Amino acid sequence: MAYTAEAFQNEFLALGATEVNAIVTVTSSGAEGGRRTAGATEIIIVDCSGSMQAEGRMIAARQAAKAAVNCIDDGVRFAIVAGVSTAQQLFPAPGQLAVATPETRAQAVHAIDRLQANGGTAMGAWLKLAHQLFAQRPGDIQHAILLTDGENGEYKGYLESVLQEIGGSFTCDCRGVGTNWTVSELRKIATAMLGTVDIVARPQDLAAAFEQMMTAAMGKTSADVQLKVWTPVNSTIRFVKQVEPQMVDLTGKRIEDGPRAGRYPLGSWGSESRDYHVCVDVTAGAAGDEMLAARVSVVEGDVVHAQSLVRAVWTDDSALSARINRQVAHYTGQAELAEVIQAGIEARKAGDDRTATLKFGRAAQLAHQSGNKATEELLSTVVEIEDAETGTVRLRRRIEAADEMALDTRSTKTVRVGRGQ
Amino acid sequence: MTVSLECAACADERAAGAAFCESCGRTLATGSPAGAGPQCQACGPAGAVDADGYCGTCGMLAARPRDHAEADSSPVAAAVTDRGLRHHRNEDAMWLAVRGADADAVVCDGVSASYDPDVASAVAAEAAGKVLAAGGDDLAGRIAEAITAAGAAVAELARTDPRRAASNPACTIVAACVRGTEVGYGWVGDSRAYWVPEQGEARQLTEDDSWATHAIALGVDPQSAWNDPKAHAITAWLGADAGPVRPRTDTLRPGEAGILVLCSDGLWNYLTEPAELASTVRAAVREAPDLISAARSLVTFANDAGGADNITVVLVPIHT
Ligand SMILES: [Zn+2]
Ligand SMILES: [Zn+2]
């Protein structure tokens, strides 16, 4: 698998400056011929709580699960979990994983017809069962889809303790159908499990969403890629974030790895490209000093796939140090965009329309300036954008719950800027 | 680019006095780095320098070969280039080739505001140097050809990398070839050539392509022109964004003994008047045991004065 890592930064710092920023673009051309270097296991978790009966959700969920099963490549292991007050394995026999063949897929599709909406919601238990099943296949690319329509019914703190225990051990993409689920809850799961979260407002769109997730999962060819970051003595890492295709703060996921280095999990990879923002505080140097502020490597186990250097050069030439790197500025703006949208949603829920208007105004401005059209469109379902340039907006009097949830879940989606300096 | 005694590429014996390999045409290695070693200069025994040149403990860059390099072809010519004290790398480059009493010399100064200026200057010095070695009898024409080739080589850099394309690598150039008592020279930008006779008035042979020179020519008071923040902004350079390169060239037949000096602004910034420069050069040559020591002491002079820029100086004595 061929990876490249390239750093974009203004390495020149004014005398006394200590903050070093760089965007590192990691690109993988994927495995040769698209073949996986590891095996793969897929688990589909379908919420079967009583509420799924409403609005034809259960029927749509069955169709979606079938569509996903039909996207699983031959040879991939898979299982289907029915989510009720406990976790029940629907297919194959409890504790087993099926090997995908035309026959097992047909059997699974048949089994899915037995899914009935008549239980509770116990996401912690569902994830735990998935974890146990995945444990049979160490080294596999492990991916789960979790579908729910409501809030978790487990006692307070249980889900968190499960995530603490299993966080990062497999990838879990979370989807909420309808509008009775909580964005923050699913985001918590997706963040811990390095997956995505999104709303599927209309049940009839579920099948397409499942197909898309499963197809993306089948495109992953390596299981557990990590970003290793070395920094010099007396330096502190302010943050390591994935900034494209969506914002994910990886700072807290650091695992120490030898002197002055740590690893950050990047999950599974196919043929794709992602951007990371690394921010390090170092000790200031003298004019003309050049320091390696971070050595950023893409690693898989002991194999170093690619490496990129983040440098700091102190200069008294303010024309050099005042230069703003477009990549760094752009993603700093995208991070603020996600923050102000979430702050705006919080404020509106708390009845503080003034703060909400201010936050959404700033968001409209940032989305517009950075060319993030998708986010600008989502914003316009919540506020009337009078002047995006100045951030002048008015809260809409009637806001559809689905629109606000879509804005919330997709606030972390980012766009790229043209490359060059 | 500088030269040493033996060609590492083909191990052929070089002709007496030649400073590049006449057999394979390659320049003979770069100068030896000053103070580079496996141990970090910044944190001492605690820090070992990694393969990529940075200390594994404090991250500081160990010395690069280009930080300080020398080309010693005494008594025919000598050249020294140095990072100075305030810049993180040496973006000046030089070329010196001698054959018998003949010498070709080039000094280039990378434009810091461009991308990879150190690459621009190295590429330009080498491209010009190779043309100088091969050219015909018309010295001014040969210089023009060398500078044009250097310009093309630097412009080509912008086509190889998107970041270079976005911020064109650029540099200045001053080149000279000495054949007996005749000197051909030419330049683009603000790197300079001087004629320093043993006695009498020294002459700046080049006229900077710079804002200050331009302003003074238009009647601005020299002192206020040089104090302007734009003073050193160059008005001509080599690079993809430079437009057609129009080197200014001339020849000189001194008729008296003296020294041809080529240098970057890292030296002449501290010696803005030709008379000051001349007396400093004469003192250096008088006090030093040989030509390379004299060139080295001029670099030390600039560093003692602040070392605000990279410093390059080439000395070519001319006898009558
Ligand atoms: Zn050190
Ligand atoms: Zn200079």
Short mmCIF file of N, CA and C in Angstrom, two decimals, chain A residues 83-191:
data_model
loop_
_atom_site.label_atom_id
_atom_site.label_comp_id
_atom_site.label_asym_id
_atom_site.label_seq_id
_atom_site.Cartn_x
_atom_site.Cartn_y
_atom_site.Cartn_z
N GLY A 83 -31.18 -5.15 17.97
CA GLY A 83 -31.02 -4.36 19.19
C GLY A 83 -32.33 -4.19 19.92
N VAL A 84 -32.43 -4.85 21.06
CA VAL A 84 -33.59 -4.64 21.94
C VAL A 84 -33.04 -4.27 23.31
N SER A 85 -33.70 -4.66 24.42
CA SER A 85 -33.21 -4.30 25.75
C SER A 85 -31.92 -5.02 26.06
N THR A 86 -31.68 -6.07 25.32
CA THR A 86 -30.38 -6.73 25.36
C THR A 86 -29.94 -6.77 23.91
N ALA A 87 -28.81 -7.41 23.65
CA ALA A 87 -28.42 -7.57 22.26
C ALA A 87 -28.67 -9.01 21.88
N GLN A 88 -29.39 -9.20 20.77
CA GLN A 88 -29.65 -10.57 20.33
C GLN A 88 -29.07 -10.75 18.95
N GLN A 89 -28.33 -11.83 18.81
CA GLN A 89 -27.77 -12.05 17.48
C GLN A 89 -28.84 -12.67 16.60
N LEU A 90 -29.11 -12.01 15.48
CA LEU A 90 -30.14 -12.48 14.56
C LEU A 90 -29.55 -13.49 13.58
N PHE A 91 -28.31 -13.21 13.12
CA PHE A 91 -27.69 -14.07 12.12
C PHE A 91 -26.18 -13.97 12.24
N PRO A 92 -25.40 -15.06 12.05
CA PRO A 92 -25.87 -16.46 12.03
C PRO A 92 -26.18 -16.92 13.45
N ALA A 93 -25.86 -18.14 13.83
CA ALA A 93 -26.16 -18.63 15.19
C ALA A 93 -25.39 -17.81 16.21
N PRO A 94 -25.95 -17.60 17.41
CA PRO A 94 -25.29 -16.78 18.44
C PRO A 94 -23.81 -17.14 18.63
N GLY A 95 -23.00 -16.10 18.69
CA GLY A 95 -21.57 -16.29 18.91
C GLY A 95 -20.79 -16.62 17.65
N GLN A 96 -21.46 -16.72 16.51
CA GLN A 96 -20.78 -17.10 15.26
C GLN A 96 -20.70 -15.92 14.30
N LEU A 97 -19.77 -16.05 13.36
CA LEU A 97 -19.71 -15.11 12.24
C LEU A 97 -19.92 -15.91 10.96
N ALA A 98 -20.69 -15.38 10.04
CA ALA A 98 -20.87 -16.05 8.75
C ALA A 98 -19.79 -15.60 7.79
N VAL A 99 -19.43 -16.46 6.84
CA VAL A 99 -18.53 -16.05 5.76
C VAL A 99 -19.41 -15.74 4.55
N ALA A 100 -19.27 -14.52 4.02
CA ALA A 100 -20.18 -14.11 2.95
C ALA A 100 -20.00 -14.94 1.69
N THR A 101 -21.11 -15.53 1.23
CA THR A 101 -21.19 -16.23 -0.06
C THR A 101 -22.60 -15.90 -0.57
N PRO A 102 -22.89 -16.18 -1.81
CA PRO A 102 -24.27 -15.95 -2.26
C PRO A 102 -25.27 -16.65 -1.35
N GLU A 103 -24.93 -17.83 -0.85
CA GLU A 103 -25.86 -18.60 -0.01
C GLU A 103 -26.07 -17.92 1.35
N THR A 104 -24.94 -17.55 2.02
CA THR A 104 -25.10 -16.97 3.36
C THR A 104 -25.79 -15.61 3.29
N ARG A 105 -25.51 -14.86 2.20
CA ARG A 105 -26.21 -13.58 2.07
C ARG A 105 -27.72 -13.81 1.93
N ALA A 106 -28.11 -14.83 1.17
CA ALA A 106 -29.53 -15.14 1.00
C ALA A 106 -30.14 -15.57 2.33
N GLN A 107 -29.39 -16.37 3.08
CA GLN A 107 -29.89 -16.79 4.40
C GLN A 107 -30.08 -15.58 5.31
N ALA A 108 -29.11 -14.66 5.25
CA ALA A 108 -29.18 -13.47 6.10
C ALA A 108 -30.38 -12.62 5.73
N VAL A 109 -30.60 -12.45 4.44
CA VAL A 109 -31.75 -11.66 3.96
C VAL A 109 -33.04 -12.29 4.47
N HIS A 110 -33.09 -13.61 4.44
CA HIS A 110 -34.25 -14.33 4.93
C HIS A 110 -34.44 -14.08 6.42
N ALA A 111 -33.34 -14.12 7.17
CA ALA A 111 -33.40 -13.92 8.62
C ALA A 111 -33.87 -12.51 8.96
N ILE A 112 -33.46 -11.56 8.14
CA ILE A 112 -33.81 -10.15 8.42
C ILE A 112 -35.33 -9.96 8.44
N ASP A 113 -36.06 -10.78 7.67
CA ASP A 113 -37.52 -10.69 7.67
C ASP A 113 -38.12 -10.97 9.05
N ARG A 114 -37.33 -11.63 9.90
CA ARG A 114 -37.83 -11.95 11.25
C ARG A 114 -37.65 -10.78 12.22
N LEU A 115 -36.96 -9.73 11.80
CA LEU A 115 -36.75 -8.59 12.71
C LEU A 115 -38.09 -7.98 13.09
N GLN A 116 -38.36 -7.88 14.38
CA GLN A 116 -39.61 -7.29 14.87
C GLN A 116 -39.31 -6.16 15.84
N ALA A 117 -40.12 -5.11 15.75
CA ALA A 117 -39.93 -3.98 16.65
C ALA A 117 -40.73 -4.20 17.92
N ASN A 118 -40.06 -4.64 18.97
CA ASN A 118 -40.83 -4.90 20.20
C ASN A 118 -39.95 -4.88 21.43
N GLY A 119 -38.86 -4.12 21.42
CA GLY A 119 -38.00 -4.15 22.59
C GLY A 119 -37.63 -2.76 23.08
N GLY A 120 -36.51 -2.69 23.82
CA GLY A 120 -36.01 -1.41 24.34
C GLY A 120 -34.77 -0.99 23.57
N THR A 121 -34.06 0.02 24.13
CA THR A 121 -32.86 0.53 23.46
C THR A 121 -31.70 0.40 24.43
N ALA A 122 -30.71 -0.41 24.08
CA ALA A 122 -29.58 -0.67 24.98
C ALA A 122 -28.28 -0.66 24.17
N MET A 123 -27.89 0.54 23.77
CA MET A 123 -26.75 0.67 22.84
C MET A 123 -25.46 0.12 23.42
N GLY A 124 -25.27 0.29 24.72
CA GLY A 124 -24.06 -0.22 25.36
C GLY A 124 -23.97 -1.73 25.17
N ALA A 125 -25.10 -2.42 25.42
CA ALA A 125 -25.13 -3.88 25.29
C ALA A 125 -24.92 -4.29 23.84
N TRP A 126 -25.50 -3.54 22.89
CA TRP A 126 -25.35 -3.88 21.46
C TRP A 126 -23.88 -3.81 21.05
N LEU A 127 -23.25 -2.71 21.47
CA LEU A 127 -21.84 -2.51 21.09
C LEU A 127 -20.95 -3.56 21.73
N LYS A 128 -21.33 -3.95 22.96
CA LYS A 128 -20.53 -4.96 23.66
C LYS A 128 -20.58 -6.31 22.94
N LEU A 129 -21.78 -6.66 22.46
CA LEU A 129 -21.91 -7.92 21.72
C LEU A 129 -21.08 -7.85 20.43
N ALA A 130 -21.16 -6.71 19.75
CA ALA A 130 -20.38 -6.55 18.52
C ALA A 130 -18.89 -6.73 18.83
N HIS A 131 -18.46 -6.12 19.93
CA HIS A 131 -17.06 -6.21 20.34
C HIS A 131 -16.65 -7.66 20.56
N GLN A 132 -17.53 -8.43 21.22
CA GLN A 132 -17.23 -9.85 21.48
C GLN A 132 -17.10 -10.63 20.18
N LEU A 133 -17.99 -10.33 19.23
CA LEU A 133 -17.93 -11.04 17.94
C LEU A 133 -16.66 -10.67 17.18
N PHE A 134 -16.34 -9.38 17.17
CA PHE A 134 -15.12 -8.93 16.47
C PHE A 134 -13.87 -9.57 17.06
N ALA A 135 -13.92 -9.83 18.39
CA ALA A 135 -12.73 -10.35 19.08
C ALA A 135 -12.27 -11.68 18.51
N GLN A 136 -13.17 -12.38 17.79
CA GLN A 136 -12.76 -13.65 17.16
C GLN A 136 -11.83 -13.42 15.98
N ARG A 137 -11.80 -12.19 15.47
CA ARG A 137 -11.06 -11.91 14.24
C ARG A 137 -10.03 -10.80 14.45
N PRO A 138 -9.07 -11.01 15.34
CA PRO A 138 -8.08 -9.93 15.53
C PRO A 138 -7.32 -9.69 14.22
N GLY A 139 -7.00 -8.45 13.94
CA GLY A 139 -6.26 -8.13 12.71
C GLY A 139 -7.17 -7.85 11.53
N ASP A 140 -8.46 -8.20 11.63
CA ASP A 140 -9.39 -7.88 10.55
C ASP A 140 -9.70 -6.39 10.50
N ILE A 141 -10.11 -5.92 9.34
CA ILE A 141 -10.74 -4.61 9.25
C ILE A 141 -12.13 -4.80 9.86
N GLN A 142 -12.41 -4.13 10.98
CA GLN A 142 -13.65 -4.38 11.70
C GLN A 142 -14.54 -3.15 11.64
N HIS A 143 -15.75 -3.36 11.09
CA HIS A 143 -16.63 -2.21 10.88
C HIS A 143 -18.06 -2.59 11.25
N ALA A 144 -18.73 -1.68 11.94
CA ALA A 144 -20.13 -1.91 12.30
C ALA A 144 -20.98 -0.74 11.85
N ILE A 145 -22.24 -1.05 11.56
CA ILE A 145 -23.24 -0.01 11.31
C ILE A 145 -24.25 -0.10 12.45
N LEU A 146 -24.52 1.04 13.07
CA LEU A 146 -25.51 1.04 14.15
C LEU A 146 -26.66 1.95 13.74
N LEU A 147 -27.87 1.36 13.73
CA LEU A 147 -29.06 2.16 13.40
C LEU A 147 -29.96 2.25 14.62
N THR A 148 -30.41 3.47 14.93
CA THR A 148 -31.35 3.63 16.04
C THR A 148 -32.37 4.70 15.68
N ASP A 149 -33.46 4.73 16.46
CA ASP A 149 -34.44 5.81 16.26
C ASP A 149 -34.74 6.53 17.56
N GLY A 150 -34.01 6.14 18.64
CA GLY A 150 -34.37 6.76 19.92
C GLY A 150 -33.18 6.98 20.82
N GLU A 151 -33.50 7.31 22.07
CA GLU A 151 -32.45 7.54 23.05
C GLU A 151 -32.09 6.24 23.74
N ASN A 152 -30.89 6.18 24.25
CA ASN A 152 -30.45 4.99 24.95
C ASN A 152 -31.25 4.81 26.24
N GLY A 153 -31.66 3.56 26.52
CA GLY A 153 -32.47 3.31 27.72
C GLY A 153 -31.68 2.70 28.86
N GLU A 154 -30.38 2.56 28.70
CA GLU A 154 -29.57 1.95 29.75
C GLU A 154 -29.35 2.94 30.89
N TYR A 155 -28.98 2.43 32.06
CA TYR A 155 -28.77 3.35 33.19
C TYR A 155 -27.61 4.30 32.87
N LYS A 156 -27.70 5.46 33.48
CA LYS A 156 -26.79 6.55 33.17
C LYS A 156 -25.33 6.13 33.40
N GLY A 157 -24.50 6.38 32.44
CA GLY A 157 -23.08 6.09 32.61
C GLY A 157 -22.67 4.75 32.03
N TYR A 158 -23.66 3.87 31.73
CA TYR A 158 -23.28 2.54 31.25
C TYR A 158 -22.65 2.61 29.85
N LEU A 159 -23.33 3.34 28.96
CA LEU A 159 -22.80 3.46 27.59
C LEU A 159 -21.38 4.03 27.62
N GLU A 160 -21.18 5.06 28.46
CA GLU A 160 -19.87 5.69 28.56
C GLU A 160 -18.81 4.68 29.02
N SER A 161 -19.22 3.82 29.99
CA SER A 161 -18.23 2.86 30.49
C SER A 161 -17.90 1.82 29.42
N VAL A 162 -18.91 1.45 28.61
CA VAL A 162 -18.64 0.51 27.52
C VAL A 162 -17.69 1.15 26.50
N LEU A 163 -17.98 2.42 26.16
CA LEU A 163 -17.12 3.10 25.18
C LEU A 163 -15.69 3.22 25.70
N GLN A 164 -15.58 3.47 27.00
CA GLN A 164 -14.27 3.55 27.63
C GLN A 164 -13.50 2.25 27.40
N GLU A 165 -14.24 1.15 27.53
CA GLU A 165 -13.63 -0.17 27.45
C GLU A 165 -13.28 -0.56 26.01
N ILE A 166 -14.20 -0.30 25.08
CA ILE A 166 -14.01 -0.83 23.73
C ILE A 166 -13.65 0.25 22.70
N GLY A 167 -13.59 1.51 23.15
CA GLY A 167 -13.36 2.63 22.23
C GLY A 167 -12.19 2.38 21.29
N GLY A 168 -12.39 2.59 20.01
CA GLY A 168 -11.31 2.47 19.04
C GLY A 168 -11.02 1.04 18.60
N SER A 169 -11.69 0.05 19.22
CA SER A 169 -11.35 -1.33 18.86
C SER A 169 -11.95 -1.73 17.51
N PHE A 170 -13.04 -1.08 17.10
CA PHE A 170 -13.55 -1.25 15.75
C PHE A 170 -14.18 0.07 15.31
N THR A 171 -14.47 0.19 14.02
CA THR A 171 -15.08 1.42 13.51
C THR A 171 -16.59 1.25 13.54
N CYS A 172 -17.31 2.28 14.01
CA CYS A 172 -18.77 2.18 14.03
C CYS A 172 -19.39 3.44 13.43
N ASP A 173 -20.09 3.26 12.30
CA ASP A 173 -20.85 4.37 11.72
C ASP A 173 -22.25 4.34 12.29
N CYS A 174 -22.70 5.49 12.81
CA CYS A 174 -24.00 5.56 13.49
C CYS A 174 -25.00 6.35 12.66
N ARG A 175 -26.21 5.81 12.53
CA ARG A 175 -27.26 6.54 11.82
C ARG A 175 -28.51 6.60 12.69
N GLY A 176 -29.11 7.79 12.75
CA GLY A 176 -30.36 7.96 13.46
C GLY A 176 -31.47 8.15 12.44
N VAL A 177 -32.55 7.38 12.58
CA VAL A 177 -33.68 7.54 11.67
C VAL A 177 -34.78 8.29 12.41
N GLY A 178 -35.49 9.19 11.69
CA GLY A 178 -36.49 10.03 12.34
C GLY A 178 -35.80 11.14 13.13
N THR A 179 -36.52 11.68 14.12
CA THR A 179 -35.97 12.82 14.86
C THR A 179 -36.06 12.63 16.38
N ASN A 180 -36.31 11.41 16.83
CA ASN A 180 -36.46 11.20 18.28
C ASN A 180 -35.19 10.71 18.96
N TRP A 181 -34.11 10.67 18.24
CA TRP A 181 -32.83 10.26 18.83
C TRP A 181 -32.01 11.51 19.14
N THR A 182 -30.92 11.33 19.89
CA THR A 182 -30.13 12.49 20.30
C THR A 182 -28.79 12.51 19.56
N VAL A 183 -28.53 13.65 18.93
CA VAL A 183 -27.30 13.78 18.15
C VAL A 183 -26.08 13.57 19.05
N SER A 184 -26.10 14.19 20.24
CA SER A 184 -24.91 14.13 21.09
C SER A 184 -24.59 12.69 21.50
N GLU A 185 -25.64 11.89 21.69
CA GLU A 185 -25.43 10.50 22.10
C GLU A 185 -24.75 9.69 20.99
N LEU A 186 -25.29 9.80 19.77
CA LEU A 186 -24.68 9.05 18.67
C LEU A 186 -23.30 9.60 18.33
N ARG A 187 -23.14 10.92 18.48
CA ARG A 187 -21.82 11.50 18.20
C ARG A 187 -20.78 10.94 19.16
N LYS A 188 -21.23 10.75 20.42
CA LYS A 188 -20.32 10.20 21.43
C LYS A 188 -19.82 8.82 20.99
N ILE A 189 -20.74 8.01 20.48
CA ILE A 189 -20.36 6.67 20.03
C ILE A 189 -19.44 6.76 18.80
N ALA A 190 -19.86 7.56 17.82
CA ALA A 190 -19.09 7.67 16.58
C ALA A 190 -17.68 8.18 16.86
N THR A 191 -17.57 9.16 17.76
CA THR A 191 -16.26 9.73 18.07
C THR A 191 -15.37 8.68 18.74
#
